[in-house]
Coordinates of N, CA and C in Angstrom, one line a residue:
X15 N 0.9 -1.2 0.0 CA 0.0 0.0 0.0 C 0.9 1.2 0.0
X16 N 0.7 2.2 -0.9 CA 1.3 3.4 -1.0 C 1.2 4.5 -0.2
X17 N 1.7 5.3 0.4 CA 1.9 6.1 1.3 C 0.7 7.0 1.3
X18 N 0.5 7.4 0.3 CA -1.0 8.4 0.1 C -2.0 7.5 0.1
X19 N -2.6 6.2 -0.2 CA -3.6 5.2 0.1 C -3.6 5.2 1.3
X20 N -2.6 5.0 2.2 CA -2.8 4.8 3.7 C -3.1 6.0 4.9
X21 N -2.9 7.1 4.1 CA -3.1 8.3 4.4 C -5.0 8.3 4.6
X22 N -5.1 8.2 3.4 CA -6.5 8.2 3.0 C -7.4 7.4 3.9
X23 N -6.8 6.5 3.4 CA -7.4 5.0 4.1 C -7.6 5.1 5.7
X24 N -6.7 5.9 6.8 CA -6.6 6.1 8.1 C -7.4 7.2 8.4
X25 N -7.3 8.2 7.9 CA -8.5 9.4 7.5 C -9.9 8.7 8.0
X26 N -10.0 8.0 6.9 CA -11.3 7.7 6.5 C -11.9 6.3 8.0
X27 N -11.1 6.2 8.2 CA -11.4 5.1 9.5 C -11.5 6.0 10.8
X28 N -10.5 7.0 10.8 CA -10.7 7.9 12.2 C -11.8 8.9 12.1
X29 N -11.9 9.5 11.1 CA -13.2 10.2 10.7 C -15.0 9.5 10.3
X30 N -14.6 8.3 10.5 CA -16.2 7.2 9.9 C -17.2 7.9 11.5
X31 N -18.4 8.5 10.4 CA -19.6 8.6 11.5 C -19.2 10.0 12.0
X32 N -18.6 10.8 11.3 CA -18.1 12.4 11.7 C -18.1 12.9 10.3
X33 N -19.7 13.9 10.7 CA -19.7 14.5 9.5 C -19.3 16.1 10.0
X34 N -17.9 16.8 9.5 CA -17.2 17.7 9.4 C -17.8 18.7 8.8
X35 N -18.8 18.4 7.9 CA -19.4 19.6 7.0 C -18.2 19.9 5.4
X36 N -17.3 18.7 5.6 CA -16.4 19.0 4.5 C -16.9 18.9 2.6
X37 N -17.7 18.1 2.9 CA -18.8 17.7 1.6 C -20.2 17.8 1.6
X38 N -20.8 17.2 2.6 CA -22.4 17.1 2.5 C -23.0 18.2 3.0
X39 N -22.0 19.7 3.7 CA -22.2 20.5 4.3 C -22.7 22.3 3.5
X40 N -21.4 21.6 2.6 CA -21.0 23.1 1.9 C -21.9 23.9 1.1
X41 N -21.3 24.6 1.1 CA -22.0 26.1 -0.1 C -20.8 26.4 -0.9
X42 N -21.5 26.7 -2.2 CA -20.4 28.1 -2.7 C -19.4 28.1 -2.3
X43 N -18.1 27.8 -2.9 CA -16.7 28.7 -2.3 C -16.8 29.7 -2.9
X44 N -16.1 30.8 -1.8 CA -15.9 32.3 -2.1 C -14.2 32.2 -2.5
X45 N -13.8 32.6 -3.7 CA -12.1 33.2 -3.5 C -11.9 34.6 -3.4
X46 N -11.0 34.8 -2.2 CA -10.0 35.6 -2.0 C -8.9 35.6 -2.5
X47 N -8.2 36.9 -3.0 CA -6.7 37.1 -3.3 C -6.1 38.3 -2.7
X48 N -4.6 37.6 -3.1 CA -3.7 38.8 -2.1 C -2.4 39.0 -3.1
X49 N -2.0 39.9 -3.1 CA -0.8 40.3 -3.4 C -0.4 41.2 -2.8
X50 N 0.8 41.2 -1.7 CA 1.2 41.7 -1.0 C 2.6 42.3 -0.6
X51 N 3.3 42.9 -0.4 CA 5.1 43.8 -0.3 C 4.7 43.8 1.4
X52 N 6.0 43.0 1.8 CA 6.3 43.1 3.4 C 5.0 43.4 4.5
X53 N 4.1 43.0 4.0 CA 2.9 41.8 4.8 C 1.9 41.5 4.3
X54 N 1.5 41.0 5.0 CA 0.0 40.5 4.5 C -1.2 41.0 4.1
X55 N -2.3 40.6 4.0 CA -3.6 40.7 3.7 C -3.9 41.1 5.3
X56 N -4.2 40.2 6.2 CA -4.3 40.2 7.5 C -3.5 39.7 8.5
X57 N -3.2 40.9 9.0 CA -1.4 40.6 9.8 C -2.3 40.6 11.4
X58 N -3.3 40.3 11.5 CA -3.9 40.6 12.8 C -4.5 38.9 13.3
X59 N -4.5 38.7 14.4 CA -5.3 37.7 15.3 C -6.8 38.0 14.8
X60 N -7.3 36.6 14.2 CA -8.7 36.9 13.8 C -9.4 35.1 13.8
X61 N -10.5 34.8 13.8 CA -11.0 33.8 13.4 C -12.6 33.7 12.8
X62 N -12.8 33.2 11.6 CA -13.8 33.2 11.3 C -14.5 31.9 11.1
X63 N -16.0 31.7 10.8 CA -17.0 30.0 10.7 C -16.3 29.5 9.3
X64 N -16.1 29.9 8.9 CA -15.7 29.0 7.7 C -14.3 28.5 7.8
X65 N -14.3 27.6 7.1 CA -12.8 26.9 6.7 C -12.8 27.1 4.9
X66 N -10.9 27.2 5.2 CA -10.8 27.3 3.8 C -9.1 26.9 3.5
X67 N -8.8 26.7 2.3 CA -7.6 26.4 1.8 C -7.1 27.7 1.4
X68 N -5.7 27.8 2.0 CA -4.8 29.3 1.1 C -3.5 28.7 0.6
X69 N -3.7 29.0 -0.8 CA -2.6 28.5 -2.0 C -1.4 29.9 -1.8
X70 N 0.1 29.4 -1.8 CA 1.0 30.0 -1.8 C 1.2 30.3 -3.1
X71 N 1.4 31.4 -3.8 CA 1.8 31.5 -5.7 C 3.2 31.9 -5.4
X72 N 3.8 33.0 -5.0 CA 4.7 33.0 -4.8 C 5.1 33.6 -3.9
X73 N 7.4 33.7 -3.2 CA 7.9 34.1 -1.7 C 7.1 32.9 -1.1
X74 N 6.7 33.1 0.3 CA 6.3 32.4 1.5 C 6.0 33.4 2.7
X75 N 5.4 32.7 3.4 CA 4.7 33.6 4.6 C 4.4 32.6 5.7
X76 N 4.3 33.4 7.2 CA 4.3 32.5 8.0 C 3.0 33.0 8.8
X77 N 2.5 31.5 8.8 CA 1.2 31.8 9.5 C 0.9 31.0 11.1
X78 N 0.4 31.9 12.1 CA 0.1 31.8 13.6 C -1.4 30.9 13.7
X79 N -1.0 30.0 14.2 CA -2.4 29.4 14.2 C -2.9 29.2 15.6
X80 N -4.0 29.1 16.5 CA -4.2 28.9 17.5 C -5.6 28.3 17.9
X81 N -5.6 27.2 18.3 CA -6.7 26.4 18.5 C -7.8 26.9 19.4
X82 N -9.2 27.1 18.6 CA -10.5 28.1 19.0 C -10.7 27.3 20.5
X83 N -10.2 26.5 20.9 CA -10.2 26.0 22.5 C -10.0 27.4 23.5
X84 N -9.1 28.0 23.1 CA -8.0 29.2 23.7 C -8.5 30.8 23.2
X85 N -9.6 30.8 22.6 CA -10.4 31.7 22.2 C -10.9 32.5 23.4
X86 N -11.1 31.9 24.4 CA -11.6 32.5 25.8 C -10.3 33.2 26.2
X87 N -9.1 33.4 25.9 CA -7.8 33.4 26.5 C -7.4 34.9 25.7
X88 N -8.6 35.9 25.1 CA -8.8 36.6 24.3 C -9.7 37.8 24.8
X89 N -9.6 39.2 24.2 CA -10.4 40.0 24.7 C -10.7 40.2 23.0
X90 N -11.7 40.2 22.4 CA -12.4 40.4 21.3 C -13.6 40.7 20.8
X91 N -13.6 41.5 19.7 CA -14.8 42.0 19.0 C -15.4 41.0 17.7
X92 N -16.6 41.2 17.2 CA -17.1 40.5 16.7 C -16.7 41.8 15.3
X93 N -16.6 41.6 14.1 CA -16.7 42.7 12.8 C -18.1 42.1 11.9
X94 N -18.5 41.6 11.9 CA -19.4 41.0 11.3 C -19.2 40.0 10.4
X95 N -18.0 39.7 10.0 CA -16.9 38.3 9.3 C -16.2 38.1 10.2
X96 N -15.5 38.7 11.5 CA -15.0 37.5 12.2 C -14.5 38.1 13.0
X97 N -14.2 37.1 14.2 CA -13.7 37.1 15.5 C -12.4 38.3 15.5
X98 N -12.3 39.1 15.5 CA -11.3 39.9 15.8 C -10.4 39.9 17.3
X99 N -9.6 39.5 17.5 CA -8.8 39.4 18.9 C -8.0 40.9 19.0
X100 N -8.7 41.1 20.5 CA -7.8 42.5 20.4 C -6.6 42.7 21.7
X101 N -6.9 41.6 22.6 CA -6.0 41.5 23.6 C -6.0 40.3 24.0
X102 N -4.8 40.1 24.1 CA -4.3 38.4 25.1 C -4.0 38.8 26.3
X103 N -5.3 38.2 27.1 CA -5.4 37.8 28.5 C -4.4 37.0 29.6
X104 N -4.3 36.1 28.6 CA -3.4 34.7 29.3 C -2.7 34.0 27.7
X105 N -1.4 33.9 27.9 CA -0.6 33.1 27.0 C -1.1 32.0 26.3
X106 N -1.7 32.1 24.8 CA -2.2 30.9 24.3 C -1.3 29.5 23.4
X107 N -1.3 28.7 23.1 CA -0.4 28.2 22.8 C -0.2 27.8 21.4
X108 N 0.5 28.0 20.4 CA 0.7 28.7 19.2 C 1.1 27.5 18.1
X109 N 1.1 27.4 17.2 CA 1.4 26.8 15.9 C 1.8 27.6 15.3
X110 N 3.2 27.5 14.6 CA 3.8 28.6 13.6 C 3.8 27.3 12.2
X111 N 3.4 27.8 11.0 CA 3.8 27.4 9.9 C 3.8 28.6 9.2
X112 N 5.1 27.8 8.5 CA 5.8 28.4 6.7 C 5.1 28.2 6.0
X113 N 4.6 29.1 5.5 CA 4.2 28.2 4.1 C 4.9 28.7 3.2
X114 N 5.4 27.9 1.9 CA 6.1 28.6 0.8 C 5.4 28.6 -0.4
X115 N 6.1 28.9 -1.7 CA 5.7 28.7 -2.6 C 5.4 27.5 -3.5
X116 N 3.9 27.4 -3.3 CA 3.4 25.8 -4.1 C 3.1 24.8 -3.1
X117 N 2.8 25.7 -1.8 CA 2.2 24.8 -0.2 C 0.7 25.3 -0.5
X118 N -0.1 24.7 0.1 CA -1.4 24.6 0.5 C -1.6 24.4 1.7
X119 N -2.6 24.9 2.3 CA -2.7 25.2 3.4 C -3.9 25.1 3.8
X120 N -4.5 24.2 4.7 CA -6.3 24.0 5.2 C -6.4 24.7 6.5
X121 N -7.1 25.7 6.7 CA -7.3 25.9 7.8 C -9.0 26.1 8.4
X122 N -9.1 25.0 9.3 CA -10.4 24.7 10.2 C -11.1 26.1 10.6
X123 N -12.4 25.4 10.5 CA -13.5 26.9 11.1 C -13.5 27.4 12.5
X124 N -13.1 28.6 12.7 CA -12.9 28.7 14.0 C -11.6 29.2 14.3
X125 N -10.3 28.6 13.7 CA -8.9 28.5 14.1 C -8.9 30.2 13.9
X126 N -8.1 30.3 15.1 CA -7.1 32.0 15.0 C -6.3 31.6 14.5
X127 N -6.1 33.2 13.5 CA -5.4 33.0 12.8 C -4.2 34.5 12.5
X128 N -2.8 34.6 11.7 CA -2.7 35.9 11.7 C -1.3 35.2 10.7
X129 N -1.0 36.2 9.7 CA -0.1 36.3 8.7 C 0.7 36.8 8.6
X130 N 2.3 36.7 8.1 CA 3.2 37.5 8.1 C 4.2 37.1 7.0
X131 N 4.3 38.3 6.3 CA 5.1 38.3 5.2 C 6.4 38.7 5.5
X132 N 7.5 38.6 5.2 CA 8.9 38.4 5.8 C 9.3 40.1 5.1
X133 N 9.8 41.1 5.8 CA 9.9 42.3 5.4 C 10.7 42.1 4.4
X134 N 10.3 43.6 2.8 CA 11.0 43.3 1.4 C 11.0 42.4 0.7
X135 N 9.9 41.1 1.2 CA 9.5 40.0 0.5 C 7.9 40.2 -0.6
X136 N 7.6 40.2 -1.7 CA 6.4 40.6 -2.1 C 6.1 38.5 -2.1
X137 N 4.4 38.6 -1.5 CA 4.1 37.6 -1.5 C 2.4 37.5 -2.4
X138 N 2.4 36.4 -3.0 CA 1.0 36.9 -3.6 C 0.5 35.1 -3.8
X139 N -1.4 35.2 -3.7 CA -1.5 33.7 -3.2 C -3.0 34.0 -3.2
X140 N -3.6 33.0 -2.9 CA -5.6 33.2 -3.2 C -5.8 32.3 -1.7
X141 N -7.3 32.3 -1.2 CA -7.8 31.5 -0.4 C -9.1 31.3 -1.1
X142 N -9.6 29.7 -1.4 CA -11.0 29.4 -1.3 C -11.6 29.5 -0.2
X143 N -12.7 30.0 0.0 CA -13.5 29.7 1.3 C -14.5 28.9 1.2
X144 N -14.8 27.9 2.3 CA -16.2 27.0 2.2 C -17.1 27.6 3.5
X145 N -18.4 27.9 2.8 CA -19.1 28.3 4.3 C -19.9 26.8 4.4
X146 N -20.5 26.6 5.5 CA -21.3 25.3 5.5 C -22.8 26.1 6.0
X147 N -23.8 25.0 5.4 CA -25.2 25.4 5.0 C -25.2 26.1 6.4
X148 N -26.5 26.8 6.4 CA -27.2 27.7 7.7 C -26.3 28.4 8.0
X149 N -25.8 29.1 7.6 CA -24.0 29.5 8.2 C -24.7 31.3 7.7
X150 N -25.9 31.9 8.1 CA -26.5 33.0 7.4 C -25.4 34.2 7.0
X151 N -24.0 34.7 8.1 CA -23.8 35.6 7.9 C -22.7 35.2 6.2
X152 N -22.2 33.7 6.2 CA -21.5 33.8 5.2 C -22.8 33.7 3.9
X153 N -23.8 33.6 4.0 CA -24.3 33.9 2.7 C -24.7 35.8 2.6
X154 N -25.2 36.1 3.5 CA -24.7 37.7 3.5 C -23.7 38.6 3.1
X155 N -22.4 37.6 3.7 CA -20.8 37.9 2.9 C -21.1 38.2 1.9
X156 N -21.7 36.9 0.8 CA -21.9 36.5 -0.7 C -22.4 37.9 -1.3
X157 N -23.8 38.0 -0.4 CA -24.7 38.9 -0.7 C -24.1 40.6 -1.0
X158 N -23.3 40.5 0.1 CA -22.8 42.1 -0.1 C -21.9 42.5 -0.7
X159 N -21.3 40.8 -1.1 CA -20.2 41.3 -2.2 C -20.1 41.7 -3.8
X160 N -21.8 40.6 -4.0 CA -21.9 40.8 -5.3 C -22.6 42.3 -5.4
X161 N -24.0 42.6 -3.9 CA -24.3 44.0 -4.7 C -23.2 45.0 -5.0
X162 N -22.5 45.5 -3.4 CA -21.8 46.5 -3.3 C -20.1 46.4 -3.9
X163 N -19.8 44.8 -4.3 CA -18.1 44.4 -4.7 C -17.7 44.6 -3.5
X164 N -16.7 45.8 -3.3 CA -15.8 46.1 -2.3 C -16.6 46.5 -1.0
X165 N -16.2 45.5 0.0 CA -16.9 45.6 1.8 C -16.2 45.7 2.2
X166 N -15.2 46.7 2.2 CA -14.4 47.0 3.1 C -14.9 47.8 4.0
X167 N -16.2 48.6 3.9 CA -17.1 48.9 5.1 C -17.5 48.0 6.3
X168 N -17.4 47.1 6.1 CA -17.6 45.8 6.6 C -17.2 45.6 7.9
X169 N -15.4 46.3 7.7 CA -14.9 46.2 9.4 C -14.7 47.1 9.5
X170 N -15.4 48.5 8.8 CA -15.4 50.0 9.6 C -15.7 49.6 11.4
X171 N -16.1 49.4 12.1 CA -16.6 49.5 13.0 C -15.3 48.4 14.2
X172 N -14.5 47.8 13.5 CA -13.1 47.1 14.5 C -11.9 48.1 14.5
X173 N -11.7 48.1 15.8 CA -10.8 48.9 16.3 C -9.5 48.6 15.7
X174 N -8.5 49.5 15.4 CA -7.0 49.1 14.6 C -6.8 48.5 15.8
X175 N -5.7 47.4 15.7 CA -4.9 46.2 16.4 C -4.0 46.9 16.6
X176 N -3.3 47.4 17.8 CA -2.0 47.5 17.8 C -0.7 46.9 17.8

């Protein structure tokens, strides 16, 4: 058995009778893109309901991940797309990944999250997003994007991160 078969194959045994919302769940993916000079798109602690994949095109960037367990370990606002973290309470415990160019990257609904482009590095890259059914504010998302395109009004109302 081949390394990716058994991959699969163990998946699919630890996951039996756990429905994730990864297929029978979904809506629409939405893509995002970024092209960015010495940081990111969102260089801030944030987490939102959806999960999604972010394709590296090119450079690399490192991304902070922090399991929504530790969410309470947070002083935060809601923007209407996502959990915005504006102060750490108590020390949470961190995941750092690289991603580089030609990595993919899945990140779970919920996970905090925050981006960093290596200074003088231009990095540019897309994210699909999956919302899962009932999920009202990401079809709103949809909604506001196609009337109005640009919502960047959207997080008028979150305080800059220091």
């Amino acid at each position: 058995m081949d390394e990716r078969h058994f991959i699969k194959e163990s998946l699919k045994k630890s996951l039996q009778g756990t429905d994730l919302g990864l297929t029978s769940q979904m809506v629409g993916p939405v893509l995002t893109y970024f092209l960015h000079a010495g940081r990111s798109a969102v260089y801030y602690l944030h987490a939102h309901m959806d999960h999604f994949l972010s394709f590296c095109l090119k450079a690399e960037k490192t991304w902070t991940l922090i399991d929504p367990l530790y969410m309470d370990q947070f002083e935060s606002v809601w923007s209407g797309n996502a959990e915005v973290m504006l102060k750490e309470k108590y020390p949470a415990h961190r995941l750092t990944i690289k991603q580089e160019k030609g990595d993919i990257l899945y990140v779970p609904p919920w996970w905090l999250h925050e981006t960093n482009v290596p200074k003088g590095k231009k990095n540019a890259g897309f994210n699909i997003h999956f919302g899962i059914k009932r999920q009202i504010t990401f079809h709103i998302a949809e909604l506001v994007n196609h009337w109005f395109g640009d919502a960047t009004f959207f997080y008028s109302s979150v305080p800059t991160v220091q």
